[in-house]
PDB file of N, CA and C in Angstrom:
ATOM      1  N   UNK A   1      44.434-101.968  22.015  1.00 82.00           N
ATOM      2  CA  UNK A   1      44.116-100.643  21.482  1.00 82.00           C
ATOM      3  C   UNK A   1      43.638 -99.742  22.613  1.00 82.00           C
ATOM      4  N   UNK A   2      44.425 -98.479  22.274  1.00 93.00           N
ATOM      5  CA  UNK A   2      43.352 -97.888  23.602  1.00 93.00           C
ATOM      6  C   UNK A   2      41.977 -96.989  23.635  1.00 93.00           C
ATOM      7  N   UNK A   3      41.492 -96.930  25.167  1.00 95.00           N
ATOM      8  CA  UNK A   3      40.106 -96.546  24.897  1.00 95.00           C
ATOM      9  C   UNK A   3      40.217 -95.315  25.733  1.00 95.00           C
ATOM     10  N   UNK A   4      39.046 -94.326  25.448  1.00 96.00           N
ATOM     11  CA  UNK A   4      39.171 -92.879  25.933  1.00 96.00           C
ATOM     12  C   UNK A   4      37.599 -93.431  26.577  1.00 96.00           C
ATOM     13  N   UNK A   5      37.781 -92.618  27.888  1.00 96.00           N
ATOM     14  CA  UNK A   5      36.025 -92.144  28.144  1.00 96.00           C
ATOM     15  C   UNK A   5      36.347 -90.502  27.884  1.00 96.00           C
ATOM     16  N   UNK A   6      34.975 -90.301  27.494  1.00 96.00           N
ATOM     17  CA  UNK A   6      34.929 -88.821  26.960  1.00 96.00           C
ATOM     18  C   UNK A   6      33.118 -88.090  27.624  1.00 96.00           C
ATOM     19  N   UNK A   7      33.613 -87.639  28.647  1.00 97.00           N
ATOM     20  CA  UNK A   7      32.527 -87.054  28.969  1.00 97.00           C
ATOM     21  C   UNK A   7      31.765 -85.971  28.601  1.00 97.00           C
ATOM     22  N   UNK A   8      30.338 -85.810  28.162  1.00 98.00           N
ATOM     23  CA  UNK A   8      30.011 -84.779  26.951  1.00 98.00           C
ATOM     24  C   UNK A   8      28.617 -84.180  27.887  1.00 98.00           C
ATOM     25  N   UNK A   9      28.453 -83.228  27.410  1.00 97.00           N
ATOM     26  CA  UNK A   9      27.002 -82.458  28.150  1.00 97.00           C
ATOM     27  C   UNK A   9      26.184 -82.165  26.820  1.00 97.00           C
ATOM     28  N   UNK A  10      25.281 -82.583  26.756  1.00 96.00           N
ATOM     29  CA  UNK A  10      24.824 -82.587  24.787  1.00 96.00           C
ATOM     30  C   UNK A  10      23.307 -81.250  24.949  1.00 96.00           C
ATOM     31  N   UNK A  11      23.556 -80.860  24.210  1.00 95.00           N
ATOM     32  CA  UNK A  11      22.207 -79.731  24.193  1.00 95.00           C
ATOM     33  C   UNK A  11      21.177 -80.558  22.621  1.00 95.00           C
ATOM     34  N   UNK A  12      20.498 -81.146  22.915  1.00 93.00           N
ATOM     35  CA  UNK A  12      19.758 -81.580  21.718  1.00 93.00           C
ATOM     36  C   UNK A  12      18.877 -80.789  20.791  1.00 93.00           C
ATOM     37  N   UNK A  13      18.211 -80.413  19.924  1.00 93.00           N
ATOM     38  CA  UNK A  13      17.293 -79.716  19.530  1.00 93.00           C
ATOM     39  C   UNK A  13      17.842 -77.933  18.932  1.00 93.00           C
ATOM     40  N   UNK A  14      19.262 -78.341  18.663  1.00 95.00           N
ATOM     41  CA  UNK A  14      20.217 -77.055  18.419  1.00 95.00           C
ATOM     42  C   UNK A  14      19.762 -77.035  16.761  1.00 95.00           C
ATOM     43  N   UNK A  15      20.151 -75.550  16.729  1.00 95.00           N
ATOM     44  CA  UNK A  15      19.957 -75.070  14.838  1.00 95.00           C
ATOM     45  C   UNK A  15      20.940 -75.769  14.506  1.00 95.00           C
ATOM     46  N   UNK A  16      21.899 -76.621  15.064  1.00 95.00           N
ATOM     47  CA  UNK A  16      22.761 -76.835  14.083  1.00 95.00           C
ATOM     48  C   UNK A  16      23.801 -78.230  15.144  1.00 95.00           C
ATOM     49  N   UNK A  17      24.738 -78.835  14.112  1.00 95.00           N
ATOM     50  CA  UNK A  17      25.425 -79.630  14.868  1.00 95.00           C
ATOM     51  C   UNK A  17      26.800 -79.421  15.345  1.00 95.00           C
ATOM     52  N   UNK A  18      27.075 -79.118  15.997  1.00 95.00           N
ATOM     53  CA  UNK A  18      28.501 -79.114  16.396  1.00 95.00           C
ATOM     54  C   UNK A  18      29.120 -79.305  17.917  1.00 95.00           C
ATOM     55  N   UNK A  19      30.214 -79.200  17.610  1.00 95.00           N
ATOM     56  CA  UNK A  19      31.239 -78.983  19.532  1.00 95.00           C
ATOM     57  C   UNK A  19      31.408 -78.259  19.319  1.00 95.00           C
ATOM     58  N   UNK A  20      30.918 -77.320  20.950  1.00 94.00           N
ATOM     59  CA  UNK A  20      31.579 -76.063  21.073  1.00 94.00           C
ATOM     60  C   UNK A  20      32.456 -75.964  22.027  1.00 94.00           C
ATOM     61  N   UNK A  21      32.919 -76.720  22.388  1.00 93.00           N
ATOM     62  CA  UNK A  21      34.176 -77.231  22.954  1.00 93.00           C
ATOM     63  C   UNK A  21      34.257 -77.492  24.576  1.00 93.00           C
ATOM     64  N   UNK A  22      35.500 -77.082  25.114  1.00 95.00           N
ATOM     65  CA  UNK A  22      35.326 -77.788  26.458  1.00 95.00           C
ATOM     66  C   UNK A  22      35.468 -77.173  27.896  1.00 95.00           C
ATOM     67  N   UNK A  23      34.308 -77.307  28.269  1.00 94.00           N
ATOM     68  CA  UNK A  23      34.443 -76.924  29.608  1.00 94.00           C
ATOM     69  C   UNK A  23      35.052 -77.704  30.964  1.00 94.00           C
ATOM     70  N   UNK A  24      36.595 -77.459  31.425  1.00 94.00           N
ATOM     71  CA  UNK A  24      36.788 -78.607  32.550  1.00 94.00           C
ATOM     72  C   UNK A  24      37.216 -79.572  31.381  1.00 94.00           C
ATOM     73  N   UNK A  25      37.215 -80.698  32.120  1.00 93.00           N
ATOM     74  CA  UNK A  25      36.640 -81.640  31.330  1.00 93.00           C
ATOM     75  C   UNK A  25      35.638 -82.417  30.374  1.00 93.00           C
ATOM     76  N   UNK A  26      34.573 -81.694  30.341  1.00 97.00           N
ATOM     77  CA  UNK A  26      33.329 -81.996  29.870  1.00 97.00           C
ATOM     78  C   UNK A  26      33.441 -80.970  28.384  1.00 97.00           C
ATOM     79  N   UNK A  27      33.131 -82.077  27.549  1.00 97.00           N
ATOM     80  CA  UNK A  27      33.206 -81.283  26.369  1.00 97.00           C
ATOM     81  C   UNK A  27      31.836 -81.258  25.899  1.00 97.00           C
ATOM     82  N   UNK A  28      31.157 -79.858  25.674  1.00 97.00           N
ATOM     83  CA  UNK A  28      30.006 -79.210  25.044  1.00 97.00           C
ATOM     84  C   UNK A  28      29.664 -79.948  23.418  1.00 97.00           C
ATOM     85  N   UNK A  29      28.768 -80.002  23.658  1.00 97.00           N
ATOM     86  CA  UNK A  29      27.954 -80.697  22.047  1.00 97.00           C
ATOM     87  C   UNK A  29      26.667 -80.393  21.637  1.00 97.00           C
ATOM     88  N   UNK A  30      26.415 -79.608  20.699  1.00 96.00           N
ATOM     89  CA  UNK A  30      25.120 -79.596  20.365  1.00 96.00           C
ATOM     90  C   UNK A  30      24.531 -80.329  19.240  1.00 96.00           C
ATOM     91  N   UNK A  31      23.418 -80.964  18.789  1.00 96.00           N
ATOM     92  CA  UNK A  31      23.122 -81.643  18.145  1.00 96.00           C
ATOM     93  C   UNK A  31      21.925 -81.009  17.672  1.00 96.00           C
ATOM     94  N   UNK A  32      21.411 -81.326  16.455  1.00 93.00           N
ATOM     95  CA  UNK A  32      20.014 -80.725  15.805  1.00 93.00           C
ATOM     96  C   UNK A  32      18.736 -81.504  16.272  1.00 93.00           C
ATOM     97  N   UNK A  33      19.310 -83.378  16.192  1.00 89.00           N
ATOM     98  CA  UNK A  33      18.154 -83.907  16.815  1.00 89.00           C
ATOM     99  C   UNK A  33      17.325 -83.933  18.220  1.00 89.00           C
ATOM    100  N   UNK A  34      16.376 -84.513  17.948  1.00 87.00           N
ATOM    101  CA  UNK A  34      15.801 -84.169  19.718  1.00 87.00           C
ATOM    102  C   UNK A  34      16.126 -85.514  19.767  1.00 87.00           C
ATOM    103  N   UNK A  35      15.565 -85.359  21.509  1.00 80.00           N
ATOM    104  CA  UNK A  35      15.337 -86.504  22.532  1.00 80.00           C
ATOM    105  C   UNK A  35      14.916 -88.187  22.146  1.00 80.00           C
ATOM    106  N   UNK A  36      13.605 -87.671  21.272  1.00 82.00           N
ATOM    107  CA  UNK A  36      12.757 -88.923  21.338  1.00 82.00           C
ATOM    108  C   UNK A  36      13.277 -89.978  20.310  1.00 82.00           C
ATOM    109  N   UNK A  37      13.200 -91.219  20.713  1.00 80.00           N
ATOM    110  CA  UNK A  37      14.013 -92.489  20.479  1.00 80.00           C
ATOM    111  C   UNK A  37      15.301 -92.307  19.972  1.00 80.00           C
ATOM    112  N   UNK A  38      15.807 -91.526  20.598  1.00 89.00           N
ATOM    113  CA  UNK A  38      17.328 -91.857  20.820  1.00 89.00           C
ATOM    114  C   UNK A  38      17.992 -91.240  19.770  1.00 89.00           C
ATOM    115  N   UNK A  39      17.622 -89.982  18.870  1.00 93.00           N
ATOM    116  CA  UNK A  39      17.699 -89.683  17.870  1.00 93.00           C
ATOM    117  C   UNK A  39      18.755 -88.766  17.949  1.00 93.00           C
ATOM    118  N   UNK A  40      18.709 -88.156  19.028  1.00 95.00           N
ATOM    119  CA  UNK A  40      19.920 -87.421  19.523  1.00 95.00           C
ATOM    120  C   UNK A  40      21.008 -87.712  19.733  1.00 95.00           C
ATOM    121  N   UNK A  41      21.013 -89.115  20.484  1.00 96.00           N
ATOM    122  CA  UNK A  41      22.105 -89.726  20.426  1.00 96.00           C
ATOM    123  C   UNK A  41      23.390 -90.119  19.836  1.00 96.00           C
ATOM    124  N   UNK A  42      22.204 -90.659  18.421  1.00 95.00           N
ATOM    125  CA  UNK A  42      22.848 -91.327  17.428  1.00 95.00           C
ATOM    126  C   UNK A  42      23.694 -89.914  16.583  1.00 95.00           C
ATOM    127  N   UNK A  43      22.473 -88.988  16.563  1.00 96.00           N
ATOM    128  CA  UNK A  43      23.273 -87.710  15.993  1.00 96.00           C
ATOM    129  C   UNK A  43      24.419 -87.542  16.727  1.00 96.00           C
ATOM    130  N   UNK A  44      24.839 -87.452  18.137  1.00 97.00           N
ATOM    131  CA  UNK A  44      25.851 -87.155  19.170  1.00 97.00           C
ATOM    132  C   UNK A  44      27.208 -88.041  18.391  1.00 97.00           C
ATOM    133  N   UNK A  45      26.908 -89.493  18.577  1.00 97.00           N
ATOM    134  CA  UNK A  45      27.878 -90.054  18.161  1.00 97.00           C
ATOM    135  C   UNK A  45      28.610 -90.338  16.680  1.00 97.00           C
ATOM    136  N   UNK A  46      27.749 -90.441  15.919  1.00 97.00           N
ATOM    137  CA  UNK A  46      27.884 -89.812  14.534  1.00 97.00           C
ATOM    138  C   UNK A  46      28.997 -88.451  14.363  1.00 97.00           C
ATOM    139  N   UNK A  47      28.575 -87.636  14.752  1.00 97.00           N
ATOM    140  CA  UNK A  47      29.288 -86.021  14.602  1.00 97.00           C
ATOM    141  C   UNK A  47      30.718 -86.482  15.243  1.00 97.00           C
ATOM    142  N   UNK A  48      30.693 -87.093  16.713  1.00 97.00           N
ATOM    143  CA  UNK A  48      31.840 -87.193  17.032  1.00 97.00           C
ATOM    144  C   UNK A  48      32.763 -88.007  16.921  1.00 97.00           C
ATOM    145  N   UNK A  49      32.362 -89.328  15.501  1.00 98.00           N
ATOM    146  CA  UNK A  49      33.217 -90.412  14.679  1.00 98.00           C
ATOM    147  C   UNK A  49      33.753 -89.983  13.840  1.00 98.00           C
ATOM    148  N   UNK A  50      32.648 -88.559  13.039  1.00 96.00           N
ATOM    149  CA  UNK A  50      33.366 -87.644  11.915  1.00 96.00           C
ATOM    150  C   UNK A  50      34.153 -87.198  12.345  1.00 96.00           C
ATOM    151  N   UNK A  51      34.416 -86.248  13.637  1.00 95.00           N
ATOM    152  CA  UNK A  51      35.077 -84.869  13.674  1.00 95.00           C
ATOM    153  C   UNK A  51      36.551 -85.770  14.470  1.00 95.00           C
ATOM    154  N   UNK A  52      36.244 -87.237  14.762  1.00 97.00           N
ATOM    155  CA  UNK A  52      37.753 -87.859  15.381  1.00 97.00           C
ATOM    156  C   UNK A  52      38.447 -88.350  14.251  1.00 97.00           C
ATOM    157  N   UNK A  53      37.548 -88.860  13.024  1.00 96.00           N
ATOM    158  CA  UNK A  53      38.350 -89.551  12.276  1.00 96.00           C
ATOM    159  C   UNK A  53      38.108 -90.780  12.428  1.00 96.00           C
ATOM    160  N   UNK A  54      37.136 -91.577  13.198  1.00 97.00           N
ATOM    161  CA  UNK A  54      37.068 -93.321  13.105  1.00 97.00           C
ATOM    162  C   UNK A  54      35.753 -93.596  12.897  1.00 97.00           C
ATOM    163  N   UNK A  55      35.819 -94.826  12.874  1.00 97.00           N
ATOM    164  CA  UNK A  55      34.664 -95.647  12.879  1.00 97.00           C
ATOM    165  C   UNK A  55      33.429 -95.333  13.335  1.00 97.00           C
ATOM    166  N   UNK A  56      32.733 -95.366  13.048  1.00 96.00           N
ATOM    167  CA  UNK A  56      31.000 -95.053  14.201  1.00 96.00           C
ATOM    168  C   UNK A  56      31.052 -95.918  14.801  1.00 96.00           C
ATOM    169  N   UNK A  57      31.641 -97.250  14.873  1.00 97.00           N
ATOM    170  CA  UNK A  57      31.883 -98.768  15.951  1.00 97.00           C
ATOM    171  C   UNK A  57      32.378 -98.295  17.013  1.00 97.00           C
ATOM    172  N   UNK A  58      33.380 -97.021  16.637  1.00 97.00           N
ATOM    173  CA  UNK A  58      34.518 -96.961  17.604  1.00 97.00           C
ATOM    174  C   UNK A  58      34.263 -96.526  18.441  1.00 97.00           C
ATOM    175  N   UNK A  59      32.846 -95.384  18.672  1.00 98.00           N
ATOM    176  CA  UNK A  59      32.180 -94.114  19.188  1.00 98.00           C
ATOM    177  C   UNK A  59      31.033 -94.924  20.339  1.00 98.00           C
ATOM    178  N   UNK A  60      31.334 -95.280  21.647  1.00 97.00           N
ATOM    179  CA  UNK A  60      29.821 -95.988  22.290  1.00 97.00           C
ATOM    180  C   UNK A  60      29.258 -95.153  23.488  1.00 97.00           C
ATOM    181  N   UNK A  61      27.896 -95.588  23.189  1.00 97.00           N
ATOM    182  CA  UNK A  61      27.523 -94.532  24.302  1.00 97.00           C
ATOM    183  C   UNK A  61      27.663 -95.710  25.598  1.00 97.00           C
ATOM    184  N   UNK A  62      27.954 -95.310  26.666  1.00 97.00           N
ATOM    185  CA  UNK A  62      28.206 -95.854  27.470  1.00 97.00           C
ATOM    186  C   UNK A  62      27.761 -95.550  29.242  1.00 97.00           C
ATOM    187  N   UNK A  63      27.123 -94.452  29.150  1.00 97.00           N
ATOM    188  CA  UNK A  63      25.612 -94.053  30.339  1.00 97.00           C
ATOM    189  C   UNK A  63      25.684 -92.917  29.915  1.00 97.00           C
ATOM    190  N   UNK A  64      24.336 -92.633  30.297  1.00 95.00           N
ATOM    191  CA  UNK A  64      23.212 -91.386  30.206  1.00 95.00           C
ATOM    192  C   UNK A  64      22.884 -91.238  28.869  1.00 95.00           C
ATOM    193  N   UNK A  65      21.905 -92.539  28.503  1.00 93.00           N
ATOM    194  CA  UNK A  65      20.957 -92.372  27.531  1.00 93.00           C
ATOM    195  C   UNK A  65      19.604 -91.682  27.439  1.00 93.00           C
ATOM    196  N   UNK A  66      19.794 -91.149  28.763  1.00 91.00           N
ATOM    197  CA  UNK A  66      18.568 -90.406  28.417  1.00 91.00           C
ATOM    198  C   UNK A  66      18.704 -88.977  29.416  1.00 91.00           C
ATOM    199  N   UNK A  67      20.449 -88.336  29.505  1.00 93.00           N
ATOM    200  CA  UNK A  67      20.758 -87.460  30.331  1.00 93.00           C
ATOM    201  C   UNK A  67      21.072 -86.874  28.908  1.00 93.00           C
ATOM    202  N   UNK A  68      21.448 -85.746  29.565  1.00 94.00           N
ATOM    203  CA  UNK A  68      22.247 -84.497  29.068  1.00 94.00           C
ATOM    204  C   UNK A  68      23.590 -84.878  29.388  1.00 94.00           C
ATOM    205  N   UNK A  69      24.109 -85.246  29.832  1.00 97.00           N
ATOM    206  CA  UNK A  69      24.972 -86.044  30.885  1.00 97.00           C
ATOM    207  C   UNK A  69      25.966 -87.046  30.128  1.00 97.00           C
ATOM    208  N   UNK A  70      26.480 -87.302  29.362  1.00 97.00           N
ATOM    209  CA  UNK A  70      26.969 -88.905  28.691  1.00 97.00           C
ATOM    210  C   UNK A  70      28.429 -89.302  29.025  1.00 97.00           C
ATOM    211  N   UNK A  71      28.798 -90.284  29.604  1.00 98.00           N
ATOM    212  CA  UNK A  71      30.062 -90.903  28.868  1.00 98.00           C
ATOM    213  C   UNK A  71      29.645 -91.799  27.254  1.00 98.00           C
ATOM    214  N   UNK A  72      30.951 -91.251  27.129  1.00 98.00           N
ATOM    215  CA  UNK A  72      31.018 -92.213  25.713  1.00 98.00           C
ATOM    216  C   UNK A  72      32.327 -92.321  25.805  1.00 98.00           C
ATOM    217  N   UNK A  73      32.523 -94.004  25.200  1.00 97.00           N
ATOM    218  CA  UNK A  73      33.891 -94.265  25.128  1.00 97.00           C
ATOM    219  C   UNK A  73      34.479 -94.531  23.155  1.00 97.00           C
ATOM    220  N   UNK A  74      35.504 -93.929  23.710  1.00 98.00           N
ATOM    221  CA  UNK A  74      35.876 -93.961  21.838  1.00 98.00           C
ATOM    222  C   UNK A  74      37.208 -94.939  21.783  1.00 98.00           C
ATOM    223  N   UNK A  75      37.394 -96.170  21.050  1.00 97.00           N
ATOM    224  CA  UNK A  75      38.144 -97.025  20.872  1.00 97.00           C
ATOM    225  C   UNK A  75      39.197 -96.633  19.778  1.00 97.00           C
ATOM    226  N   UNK A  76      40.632 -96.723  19.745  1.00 96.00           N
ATOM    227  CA  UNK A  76      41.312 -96.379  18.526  1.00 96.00           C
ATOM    228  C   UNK A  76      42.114 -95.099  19.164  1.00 96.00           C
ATOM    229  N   UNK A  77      41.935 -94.548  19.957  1.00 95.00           N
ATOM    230  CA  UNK A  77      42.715 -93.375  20.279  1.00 95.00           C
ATOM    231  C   UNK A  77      43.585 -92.998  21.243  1.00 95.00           C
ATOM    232  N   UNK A  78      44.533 -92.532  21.660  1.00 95.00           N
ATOM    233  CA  UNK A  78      44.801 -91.929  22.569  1.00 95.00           C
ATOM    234  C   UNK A  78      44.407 -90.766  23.308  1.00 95.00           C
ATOM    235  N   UNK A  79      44.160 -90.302  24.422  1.00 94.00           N
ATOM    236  CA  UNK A  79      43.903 -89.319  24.832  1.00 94.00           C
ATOM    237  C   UNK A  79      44.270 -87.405  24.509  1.00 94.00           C
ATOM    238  N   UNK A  80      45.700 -87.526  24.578  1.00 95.00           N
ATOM    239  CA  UNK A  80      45.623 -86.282  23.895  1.00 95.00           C
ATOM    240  C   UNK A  80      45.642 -86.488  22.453  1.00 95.00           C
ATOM    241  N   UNK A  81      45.461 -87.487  21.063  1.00 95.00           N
ATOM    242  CA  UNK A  81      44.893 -87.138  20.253  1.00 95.00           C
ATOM    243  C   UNK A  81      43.336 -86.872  20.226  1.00 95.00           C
ATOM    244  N   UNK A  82      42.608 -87.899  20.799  1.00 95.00           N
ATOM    245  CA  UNK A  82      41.165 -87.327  20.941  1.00 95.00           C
ATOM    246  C   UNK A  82      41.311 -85.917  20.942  1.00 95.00           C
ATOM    247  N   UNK A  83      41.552 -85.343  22.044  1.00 93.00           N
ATOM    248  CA  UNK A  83      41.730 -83.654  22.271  1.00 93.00           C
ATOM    249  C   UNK A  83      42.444 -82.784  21.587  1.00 93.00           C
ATOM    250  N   UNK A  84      43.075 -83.241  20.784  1.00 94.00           N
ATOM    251  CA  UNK A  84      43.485 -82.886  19.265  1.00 94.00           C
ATOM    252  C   UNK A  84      43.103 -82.532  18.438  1.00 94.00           C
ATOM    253  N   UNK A  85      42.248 -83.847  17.909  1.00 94.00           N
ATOM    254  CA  UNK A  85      41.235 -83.573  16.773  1.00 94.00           C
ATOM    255  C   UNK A  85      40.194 -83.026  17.386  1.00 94.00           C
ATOM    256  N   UNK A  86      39.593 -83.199  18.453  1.00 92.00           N
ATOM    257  CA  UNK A  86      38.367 -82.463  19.140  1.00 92.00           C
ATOM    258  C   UNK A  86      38.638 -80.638  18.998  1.00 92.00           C
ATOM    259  N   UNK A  87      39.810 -80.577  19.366  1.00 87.00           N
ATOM    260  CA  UNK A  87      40.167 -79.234  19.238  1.00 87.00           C
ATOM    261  C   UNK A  87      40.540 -78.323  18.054  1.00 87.00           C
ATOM    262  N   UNK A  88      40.766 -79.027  16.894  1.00 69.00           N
ATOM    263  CA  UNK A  88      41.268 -78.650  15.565  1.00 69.00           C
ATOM    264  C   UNK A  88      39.655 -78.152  15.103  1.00 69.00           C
ATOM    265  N   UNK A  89      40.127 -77.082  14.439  1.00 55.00           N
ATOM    266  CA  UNK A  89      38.723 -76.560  13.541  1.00 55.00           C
ATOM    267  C   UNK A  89      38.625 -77.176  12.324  1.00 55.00           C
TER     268      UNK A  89
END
């Protein structure tokens, strides 16, 4: 199956949750939760299992757990679908 790394710059502590899409390569994310124990995170990857269509299994964080900064790798996809559905409103 294949795997995407998906590099994200996450703004935590936003009115609201969403992607606002992509800069470069780095795709913009804001999340409502904050920082502390990882709450952001989980919000991060969550939003972006919904908005691909898979699994929350499929969605891993994979460094910068405690950056602004993240890879995450998403299992199940191809690359330009990731950027597909990432891009579809």
């Amino acid at each position: 199956a294949p795997v995407v790394a998906l590099h994200v710059r996450l703004t935590p502590r936003a009115s609201r949750d969403a992607v606002e899409g992509w800069e470069g390569d780095v795709l913009r994310v804001r999340v409502h939760g904050a920082v502390l124990e990882g709450v952001a995170n989980v919000a991060l990857l969550r939003l972006l299992a919904g908005r691909l269509g898979v699994p929350k299994g499929a969605v891993v964080l994979r460094r910068g757990e405690r950056s602004r900064h993240k890879t995450i790798q998403v299992h199940g996809l191809e690359d330009a679908e990731l950027r597909r559905r990432l891009n579809a409103d």
